[in-house]
XYZ file of N, CA, C and O in Angstrom:
648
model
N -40.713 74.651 27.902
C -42.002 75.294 28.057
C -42.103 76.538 27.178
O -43.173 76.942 26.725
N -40.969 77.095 26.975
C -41.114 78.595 26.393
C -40.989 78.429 24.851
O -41.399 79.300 24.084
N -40.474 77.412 24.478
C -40.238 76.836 23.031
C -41.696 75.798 22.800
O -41.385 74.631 22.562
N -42.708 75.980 22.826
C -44.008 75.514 22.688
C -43.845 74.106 22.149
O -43.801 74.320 20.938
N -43.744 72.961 22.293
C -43.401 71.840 21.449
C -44.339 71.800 20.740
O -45.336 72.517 20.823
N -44.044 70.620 19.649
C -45.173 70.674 18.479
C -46.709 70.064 19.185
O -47.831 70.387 18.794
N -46.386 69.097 20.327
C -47.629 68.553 20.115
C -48.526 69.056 21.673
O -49.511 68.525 22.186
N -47.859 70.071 22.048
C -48.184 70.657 23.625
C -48.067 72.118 23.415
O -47.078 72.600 22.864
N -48.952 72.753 23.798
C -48.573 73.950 24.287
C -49.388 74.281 25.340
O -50.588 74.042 25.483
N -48.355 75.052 26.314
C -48.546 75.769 27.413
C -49.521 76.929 27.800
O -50.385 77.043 28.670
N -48.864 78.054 26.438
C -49.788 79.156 26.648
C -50.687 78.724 25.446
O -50.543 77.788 24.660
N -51.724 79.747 25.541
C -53.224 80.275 24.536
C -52.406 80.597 23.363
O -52.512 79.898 22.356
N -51.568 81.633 23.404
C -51.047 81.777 21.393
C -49.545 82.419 22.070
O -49.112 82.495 23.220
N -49.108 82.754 20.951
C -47.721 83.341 20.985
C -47.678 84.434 21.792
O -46.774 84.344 22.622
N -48.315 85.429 21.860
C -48.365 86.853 22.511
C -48.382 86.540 24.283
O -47.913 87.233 25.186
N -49.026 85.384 24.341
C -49.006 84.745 25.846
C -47.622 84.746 26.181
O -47.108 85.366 27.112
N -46.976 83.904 25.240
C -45.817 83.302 25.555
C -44.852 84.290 25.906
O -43.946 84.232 26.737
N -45.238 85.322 25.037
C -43.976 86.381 24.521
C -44.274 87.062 25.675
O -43.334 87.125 26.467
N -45.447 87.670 26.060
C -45.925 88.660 27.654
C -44.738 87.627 28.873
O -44.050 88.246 29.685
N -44.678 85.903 28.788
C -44.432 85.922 29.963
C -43.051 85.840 29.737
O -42.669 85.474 30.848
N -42.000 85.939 29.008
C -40.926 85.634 28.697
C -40.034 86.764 28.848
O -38.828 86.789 29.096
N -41.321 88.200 28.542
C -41.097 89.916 28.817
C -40.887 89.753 30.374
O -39.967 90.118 31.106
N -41.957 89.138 30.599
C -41.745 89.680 32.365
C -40.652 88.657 33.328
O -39.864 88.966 34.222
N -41.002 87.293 32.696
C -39.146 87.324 33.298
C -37.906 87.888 32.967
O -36.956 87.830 33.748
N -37.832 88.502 31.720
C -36.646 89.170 31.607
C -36.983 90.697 32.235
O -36.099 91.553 32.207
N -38.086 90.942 32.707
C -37.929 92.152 33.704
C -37.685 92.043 35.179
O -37.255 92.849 36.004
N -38.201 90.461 35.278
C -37.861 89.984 37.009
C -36.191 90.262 36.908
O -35.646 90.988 37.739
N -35.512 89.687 35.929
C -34.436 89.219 36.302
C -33.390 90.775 35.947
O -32.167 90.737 36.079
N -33.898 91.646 35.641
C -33.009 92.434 35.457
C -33.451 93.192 37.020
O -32.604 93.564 37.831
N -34.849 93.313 37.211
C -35.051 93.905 38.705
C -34.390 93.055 39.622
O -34.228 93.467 40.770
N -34.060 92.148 39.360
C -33.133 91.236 40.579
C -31.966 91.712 40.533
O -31.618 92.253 41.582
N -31.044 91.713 39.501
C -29.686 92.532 39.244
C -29.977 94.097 39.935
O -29.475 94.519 40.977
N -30.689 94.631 39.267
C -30.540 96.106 40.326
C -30.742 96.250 41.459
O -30.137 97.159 42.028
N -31.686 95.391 42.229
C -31.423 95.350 43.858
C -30.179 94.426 43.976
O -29.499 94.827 44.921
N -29.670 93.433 43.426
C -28.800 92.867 44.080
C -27.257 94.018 43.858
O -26.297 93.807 44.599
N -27.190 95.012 42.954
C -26.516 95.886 43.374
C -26.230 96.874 43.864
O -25.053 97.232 43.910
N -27.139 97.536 44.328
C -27.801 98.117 45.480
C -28.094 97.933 46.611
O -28.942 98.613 47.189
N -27.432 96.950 47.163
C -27.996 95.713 48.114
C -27.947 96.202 49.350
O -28.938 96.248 50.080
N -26.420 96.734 49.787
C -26.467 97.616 51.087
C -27.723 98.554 51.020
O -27.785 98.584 52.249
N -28.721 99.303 50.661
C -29.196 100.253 50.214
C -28.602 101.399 51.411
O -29.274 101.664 52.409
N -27.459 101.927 51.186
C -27.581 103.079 51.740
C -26.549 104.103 50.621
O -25.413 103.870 50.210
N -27.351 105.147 50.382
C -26.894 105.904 49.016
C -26.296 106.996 49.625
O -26.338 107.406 50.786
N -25.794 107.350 48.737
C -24.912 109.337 48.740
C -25.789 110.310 48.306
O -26.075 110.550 47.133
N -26.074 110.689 48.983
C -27.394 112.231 48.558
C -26.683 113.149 48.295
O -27.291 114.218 48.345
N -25.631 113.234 48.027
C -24.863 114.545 47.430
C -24.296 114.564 45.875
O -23.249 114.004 45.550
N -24.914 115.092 45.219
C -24.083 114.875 44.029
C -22.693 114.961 43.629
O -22.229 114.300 42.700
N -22.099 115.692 44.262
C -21.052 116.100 44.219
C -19.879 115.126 44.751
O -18.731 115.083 44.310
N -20.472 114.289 45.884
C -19.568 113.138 46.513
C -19.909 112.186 45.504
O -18.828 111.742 45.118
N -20.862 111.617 44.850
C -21.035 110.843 43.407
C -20.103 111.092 42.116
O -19.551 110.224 41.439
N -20.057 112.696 41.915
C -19.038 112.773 40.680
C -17.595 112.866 40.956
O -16.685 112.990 40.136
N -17.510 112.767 42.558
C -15.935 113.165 43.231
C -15.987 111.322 42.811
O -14.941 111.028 42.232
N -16.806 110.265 42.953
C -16.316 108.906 43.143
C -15.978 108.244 41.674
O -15.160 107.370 41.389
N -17.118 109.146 40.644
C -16.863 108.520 39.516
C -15.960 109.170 38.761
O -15.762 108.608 37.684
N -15.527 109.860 38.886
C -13.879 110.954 38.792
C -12.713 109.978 39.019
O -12.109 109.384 38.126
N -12.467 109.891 40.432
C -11.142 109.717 41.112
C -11.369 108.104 41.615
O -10.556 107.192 41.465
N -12.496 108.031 42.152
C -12.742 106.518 42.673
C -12.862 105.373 41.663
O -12.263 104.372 42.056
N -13.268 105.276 40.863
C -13.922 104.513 39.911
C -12.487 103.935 39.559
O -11.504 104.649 39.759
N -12.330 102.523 38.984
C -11.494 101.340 38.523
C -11.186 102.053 36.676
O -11.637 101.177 35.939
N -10.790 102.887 36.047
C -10.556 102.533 35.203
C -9.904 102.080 34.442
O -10.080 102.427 33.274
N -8.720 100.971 34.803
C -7.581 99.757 34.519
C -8.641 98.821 34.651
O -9.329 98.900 35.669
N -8.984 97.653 33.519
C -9.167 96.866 34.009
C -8.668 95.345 34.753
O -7.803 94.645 34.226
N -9.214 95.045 35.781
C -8.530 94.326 36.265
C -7.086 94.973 37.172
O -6.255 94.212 37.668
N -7.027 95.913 37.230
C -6.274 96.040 38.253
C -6.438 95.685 39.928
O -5.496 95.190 40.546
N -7.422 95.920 40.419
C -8.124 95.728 41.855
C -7.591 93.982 41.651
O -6.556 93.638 42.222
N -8.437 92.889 40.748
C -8.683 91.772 40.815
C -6.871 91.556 40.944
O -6.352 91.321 42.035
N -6.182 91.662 39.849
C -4.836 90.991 39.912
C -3.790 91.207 40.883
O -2.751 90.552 40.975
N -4.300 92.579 41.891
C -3.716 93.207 42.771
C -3.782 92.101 44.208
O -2.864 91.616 44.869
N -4.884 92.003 44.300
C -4.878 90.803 45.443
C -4.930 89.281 44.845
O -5.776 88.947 44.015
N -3.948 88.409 45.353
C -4.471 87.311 45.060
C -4.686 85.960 46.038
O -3.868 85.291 46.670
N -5.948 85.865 45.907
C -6.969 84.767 46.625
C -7.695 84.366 45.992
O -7.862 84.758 44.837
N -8.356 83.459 46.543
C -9.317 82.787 46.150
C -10.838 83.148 45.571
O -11.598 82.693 44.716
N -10.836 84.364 46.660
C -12.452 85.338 46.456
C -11.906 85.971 45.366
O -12.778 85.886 44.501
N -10.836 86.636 44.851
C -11.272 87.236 43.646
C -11.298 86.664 42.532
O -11.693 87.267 41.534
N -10.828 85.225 42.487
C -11.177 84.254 41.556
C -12.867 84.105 41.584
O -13.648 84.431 40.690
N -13.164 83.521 42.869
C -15.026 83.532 42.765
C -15.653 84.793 42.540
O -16.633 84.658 41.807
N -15.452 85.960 42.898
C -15.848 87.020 42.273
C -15.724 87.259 40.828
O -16.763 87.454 40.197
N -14.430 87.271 40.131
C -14.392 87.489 38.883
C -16.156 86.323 37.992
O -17.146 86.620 37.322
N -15.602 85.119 38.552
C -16.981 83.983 37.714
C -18.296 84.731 38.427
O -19.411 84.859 37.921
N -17.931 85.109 39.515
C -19.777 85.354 40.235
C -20.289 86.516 38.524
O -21.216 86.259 37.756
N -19.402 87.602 38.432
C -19.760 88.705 37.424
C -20.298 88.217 36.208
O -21.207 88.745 35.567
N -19.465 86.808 35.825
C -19.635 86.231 34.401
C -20.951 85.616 34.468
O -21.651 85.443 33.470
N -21.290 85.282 35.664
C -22.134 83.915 36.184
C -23.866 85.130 35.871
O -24.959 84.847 35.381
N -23.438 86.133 36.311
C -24.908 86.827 36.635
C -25.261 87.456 35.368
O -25.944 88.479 35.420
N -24.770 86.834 33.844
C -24.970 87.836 32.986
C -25.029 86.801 32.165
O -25.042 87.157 30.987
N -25.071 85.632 32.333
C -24.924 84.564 31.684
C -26.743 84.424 31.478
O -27.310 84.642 30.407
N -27.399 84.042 32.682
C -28.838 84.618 31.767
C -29.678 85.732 31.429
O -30.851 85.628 31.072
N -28.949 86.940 31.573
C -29.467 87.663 30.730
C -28.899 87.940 29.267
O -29.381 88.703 28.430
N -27.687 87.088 29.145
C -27.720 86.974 27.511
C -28.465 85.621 27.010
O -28.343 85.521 25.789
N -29.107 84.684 27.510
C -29.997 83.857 27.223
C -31.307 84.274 27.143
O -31.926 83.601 26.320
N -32.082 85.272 27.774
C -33.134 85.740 28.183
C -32.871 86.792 26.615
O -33.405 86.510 25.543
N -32.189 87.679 26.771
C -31.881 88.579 25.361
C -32.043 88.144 23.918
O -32.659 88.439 22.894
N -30.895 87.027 24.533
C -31.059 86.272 22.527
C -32.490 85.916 22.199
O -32.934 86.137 21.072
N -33.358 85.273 23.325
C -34.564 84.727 23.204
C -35.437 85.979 22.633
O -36.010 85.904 21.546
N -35.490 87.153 23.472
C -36.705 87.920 22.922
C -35.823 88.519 21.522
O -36.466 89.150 20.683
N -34.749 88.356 21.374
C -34.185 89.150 19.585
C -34.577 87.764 18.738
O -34.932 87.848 17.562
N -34.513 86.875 19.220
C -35.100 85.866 18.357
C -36.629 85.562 17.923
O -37.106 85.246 16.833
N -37.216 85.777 19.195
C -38.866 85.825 18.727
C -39.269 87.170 18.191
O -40.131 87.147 17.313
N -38.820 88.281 18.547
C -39.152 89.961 17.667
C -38.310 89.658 16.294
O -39.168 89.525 15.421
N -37.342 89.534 15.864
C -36.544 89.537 14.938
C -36.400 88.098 14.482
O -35.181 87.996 14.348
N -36.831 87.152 14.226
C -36.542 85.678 13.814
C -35.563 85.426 12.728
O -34.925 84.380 12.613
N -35.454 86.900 11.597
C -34.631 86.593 10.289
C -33.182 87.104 10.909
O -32.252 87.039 10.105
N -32.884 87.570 12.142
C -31.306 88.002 11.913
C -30.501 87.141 11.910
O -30.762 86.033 12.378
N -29.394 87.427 11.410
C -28.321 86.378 11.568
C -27.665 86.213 12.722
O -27.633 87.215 13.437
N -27.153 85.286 13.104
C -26.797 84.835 14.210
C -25.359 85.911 14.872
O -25.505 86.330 16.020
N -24.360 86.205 14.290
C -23.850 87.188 14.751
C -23.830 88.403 14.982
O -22.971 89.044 15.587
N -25.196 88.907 14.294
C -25.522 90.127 14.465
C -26.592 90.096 15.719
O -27.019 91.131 16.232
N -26.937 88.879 16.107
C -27.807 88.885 17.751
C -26.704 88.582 18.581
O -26.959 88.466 19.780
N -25.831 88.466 18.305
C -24.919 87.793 19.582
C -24.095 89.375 19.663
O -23.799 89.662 20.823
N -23.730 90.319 18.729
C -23.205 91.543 18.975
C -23.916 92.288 19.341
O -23.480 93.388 19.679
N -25.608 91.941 19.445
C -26.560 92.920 19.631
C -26.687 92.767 21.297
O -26.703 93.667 22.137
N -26.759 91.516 21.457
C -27.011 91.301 23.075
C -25.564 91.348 24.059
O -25.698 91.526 25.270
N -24.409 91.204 23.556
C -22.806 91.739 23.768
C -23.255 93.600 24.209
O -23.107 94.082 25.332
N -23.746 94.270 23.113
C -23.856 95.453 23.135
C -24.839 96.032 24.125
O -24.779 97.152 24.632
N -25.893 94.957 24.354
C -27.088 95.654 25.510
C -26.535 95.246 27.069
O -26.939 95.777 28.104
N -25.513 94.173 26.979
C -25.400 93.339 28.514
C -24.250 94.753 28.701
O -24.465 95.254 29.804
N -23.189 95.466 27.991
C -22.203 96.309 27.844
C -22.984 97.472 28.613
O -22.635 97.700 29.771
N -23.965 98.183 28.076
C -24.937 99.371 28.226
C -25.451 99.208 29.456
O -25.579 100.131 30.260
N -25.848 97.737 29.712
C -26.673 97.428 31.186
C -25.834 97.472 32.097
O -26.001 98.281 33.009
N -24.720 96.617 32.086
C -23.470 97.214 33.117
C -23.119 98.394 33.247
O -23.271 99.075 34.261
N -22.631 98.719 32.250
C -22.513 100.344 32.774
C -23.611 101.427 33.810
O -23.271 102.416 34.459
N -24.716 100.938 33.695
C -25.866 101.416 34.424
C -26.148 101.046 35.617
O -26.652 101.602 36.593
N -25.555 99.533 35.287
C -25.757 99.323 36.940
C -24.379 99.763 37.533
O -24.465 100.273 38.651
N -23.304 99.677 37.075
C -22.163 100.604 37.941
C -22.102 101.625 38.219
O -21.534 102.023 39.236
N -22.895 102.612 37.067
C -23.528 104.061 37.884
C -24.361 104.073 38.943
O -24.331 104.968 39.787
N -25.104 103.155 38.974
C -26.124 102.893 40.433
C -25.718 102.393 41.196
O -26.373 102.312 42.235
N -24.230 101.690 41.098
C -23.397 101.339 42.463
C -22.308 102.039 43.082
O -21.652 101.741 44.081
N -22.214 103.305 42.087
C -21.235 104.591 42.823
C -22.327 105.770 43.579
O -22.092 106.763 44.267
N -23.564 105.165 43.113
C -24.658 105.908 44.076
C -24.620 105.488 45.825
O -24.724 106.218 46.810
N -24.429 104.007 45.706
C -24.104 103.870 47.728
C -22.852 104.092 48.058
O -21.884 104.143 47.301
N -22.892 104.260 49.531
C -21.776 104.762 50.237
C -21.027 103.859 50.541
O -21.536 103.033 51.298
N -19.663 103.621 50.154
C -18.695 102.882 50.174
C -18.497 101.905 48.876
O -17.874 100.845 48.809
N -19.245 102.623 47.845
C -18.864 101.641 46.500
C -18.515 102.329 45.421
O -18.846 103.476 45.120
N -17.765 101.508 44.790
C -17.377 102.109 43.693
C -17.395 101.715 42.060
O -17.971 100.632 41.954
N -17.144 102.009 41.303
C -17.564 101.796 40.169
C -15.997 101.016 39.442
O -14.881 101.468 39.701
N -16.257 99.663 38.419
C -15.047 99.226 37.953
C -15.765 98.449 36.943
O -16.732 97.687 36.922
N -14.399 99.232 35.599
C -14.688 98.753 34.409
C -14.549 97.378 34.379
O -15.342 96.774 33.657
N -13.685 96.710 35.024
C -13.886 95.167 34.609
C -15.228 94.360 34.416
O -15.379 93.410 33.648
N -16.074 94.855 35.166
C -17.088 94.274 35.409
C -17.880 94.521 34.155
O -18.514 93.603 33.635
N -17.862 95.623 33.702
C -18.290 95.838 32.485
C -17.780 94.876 31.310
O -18.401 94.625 30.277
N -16.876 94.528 31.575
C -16.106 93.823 30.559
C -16.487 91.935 30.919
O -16.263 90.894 30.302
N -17.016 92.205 31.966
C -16.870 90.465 32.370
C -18.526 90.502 32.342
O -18.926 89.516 32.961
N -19.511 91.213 31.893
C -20.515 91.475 32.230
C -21.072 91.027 30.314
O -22.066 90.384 29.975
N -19.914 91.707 29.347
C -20.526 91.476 28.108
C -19.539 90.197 27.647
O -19.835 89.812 26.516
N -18.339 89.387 28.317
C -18.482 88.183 28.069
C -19.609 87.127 28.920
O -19.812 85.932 28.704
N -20.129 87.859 29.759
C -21.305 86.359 30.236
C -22.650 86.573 29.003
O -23.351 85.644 28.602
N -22.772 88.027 28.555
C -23.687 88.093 27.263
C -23.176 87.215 26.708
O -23.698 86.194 27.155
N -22.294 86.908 25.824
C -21.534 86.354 24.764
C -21.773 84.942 25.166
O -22.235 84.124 24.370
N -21.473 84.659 26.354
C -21.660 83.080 26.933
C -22.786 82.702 26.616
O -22.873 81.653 25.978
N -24.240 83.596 27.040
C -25.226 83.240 27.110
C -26.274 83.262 25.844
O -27.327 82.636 25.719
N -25.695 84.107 25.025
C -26.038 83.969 23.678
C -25.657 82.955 22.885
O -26.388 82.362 22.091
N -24.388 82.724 23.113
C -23.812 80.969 22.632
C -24.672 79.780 22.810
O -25.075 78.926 22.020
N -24.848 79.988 24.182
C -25.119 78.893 24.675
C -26.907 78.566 24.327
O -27.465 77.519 24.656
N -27.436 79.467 23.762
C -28.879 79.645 23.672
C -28.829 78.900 22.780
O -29.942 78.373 22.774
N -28.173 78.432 21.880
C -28.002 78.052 20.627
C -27.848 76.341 21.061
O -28.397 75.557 20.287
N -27.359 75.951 21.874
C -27.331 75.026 22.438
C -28.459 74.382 23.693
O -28.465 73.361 24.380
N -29.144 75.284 23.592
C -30.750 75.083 24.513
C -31.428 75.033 23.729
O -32.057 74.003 23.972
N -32.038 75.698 22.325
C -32.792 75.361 21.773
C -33.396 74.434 21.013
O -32.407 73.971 20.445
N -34.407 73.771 20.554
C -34.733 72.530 20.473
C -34.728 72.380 19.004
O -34.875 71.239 18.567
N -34.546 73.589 17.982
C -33.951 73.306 16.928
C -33.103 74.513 15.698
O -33.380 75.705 15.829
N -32.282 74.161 14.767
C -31.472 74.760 14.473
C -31.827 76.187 13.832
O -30.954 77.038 13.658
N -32.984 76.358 13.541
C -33.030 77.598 13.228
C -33.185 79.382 14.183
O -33.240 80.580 13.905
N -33.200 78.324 15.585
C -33.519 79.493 16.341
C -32.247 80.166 16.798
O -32.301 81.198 17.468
């Protein structure tokens, strides 16, 4: 639907297309920030925030994950990869319709680099509730599901130049 086929189209002109393609990639990033925020109950103190992202915060990665081993932190580690997987599909798409001439590895480092920036933001907004804390892995498992999902766009699209 979002790739207009030749002999159908959905929306009125391109700018249609492109408005609704904006606002699912704003649904879906507003879905990521409530879904990490989810308990909603926050720290109103600043000071207990920079005491967490100080001393609390994961910065080994993968230490927490390799420290226990079960099963959940196996499904946790994929859940991280899993939730970033379309917003590097959703990404490549709008660097592809704004930018159509880049080359292909310079969108896949570009959307690596925004899924990187977006994690980090949302892990600052998850050392904001009480009882959470902030861990680089996720950051790191956050810009391989970019990488996944930028790949894989390449493999959704209906032809080779996109």
């Amino acid at each position: 639907m979002l790739q207009d086929f030749e002999g159908y189209s959905s929306f009125e002109n391109d700018s249609h297309r492109n408005s609704f393609l904006l606002s699912i990639t704003l649904m879906y990033i507003f879905f990521l920030v409530l879904a990490v925020l989810s308990p909603y109950r926050f720290e109103f103190s600043l000071k207990a925030i920079e005491q967490k992202i100080l001393y609390q915060t994961n910065w080994i990665p993968f230490r927490n994950q390799l420290g226990m081993r079960n099963i959940e932190m196996s499904f946790w580690l994929l859940r991280d990869v899993g939730a970033f997987i379309p917003f590097g599909l959703l990404s490549t798409f709008c660097m592809r319709v704004v930018w159509p001439d880049l080359s292909r590895g310079y969108v896949i480092s570009m959307v690596a680099l925004s899924g990187v920036l977006f994690a980090i933001f949302l892990e600052f907004l998850k050392t904001t509730g009480v009882g959470r804390y902030g861990d680089v892995t996720v950051v790191m498992l956050a810009c391989l599901g970019c990488i996944i999902g930028s790949v894989f766009f390449r493999f959704l699209s209906r032809s080779n130049r996109v």
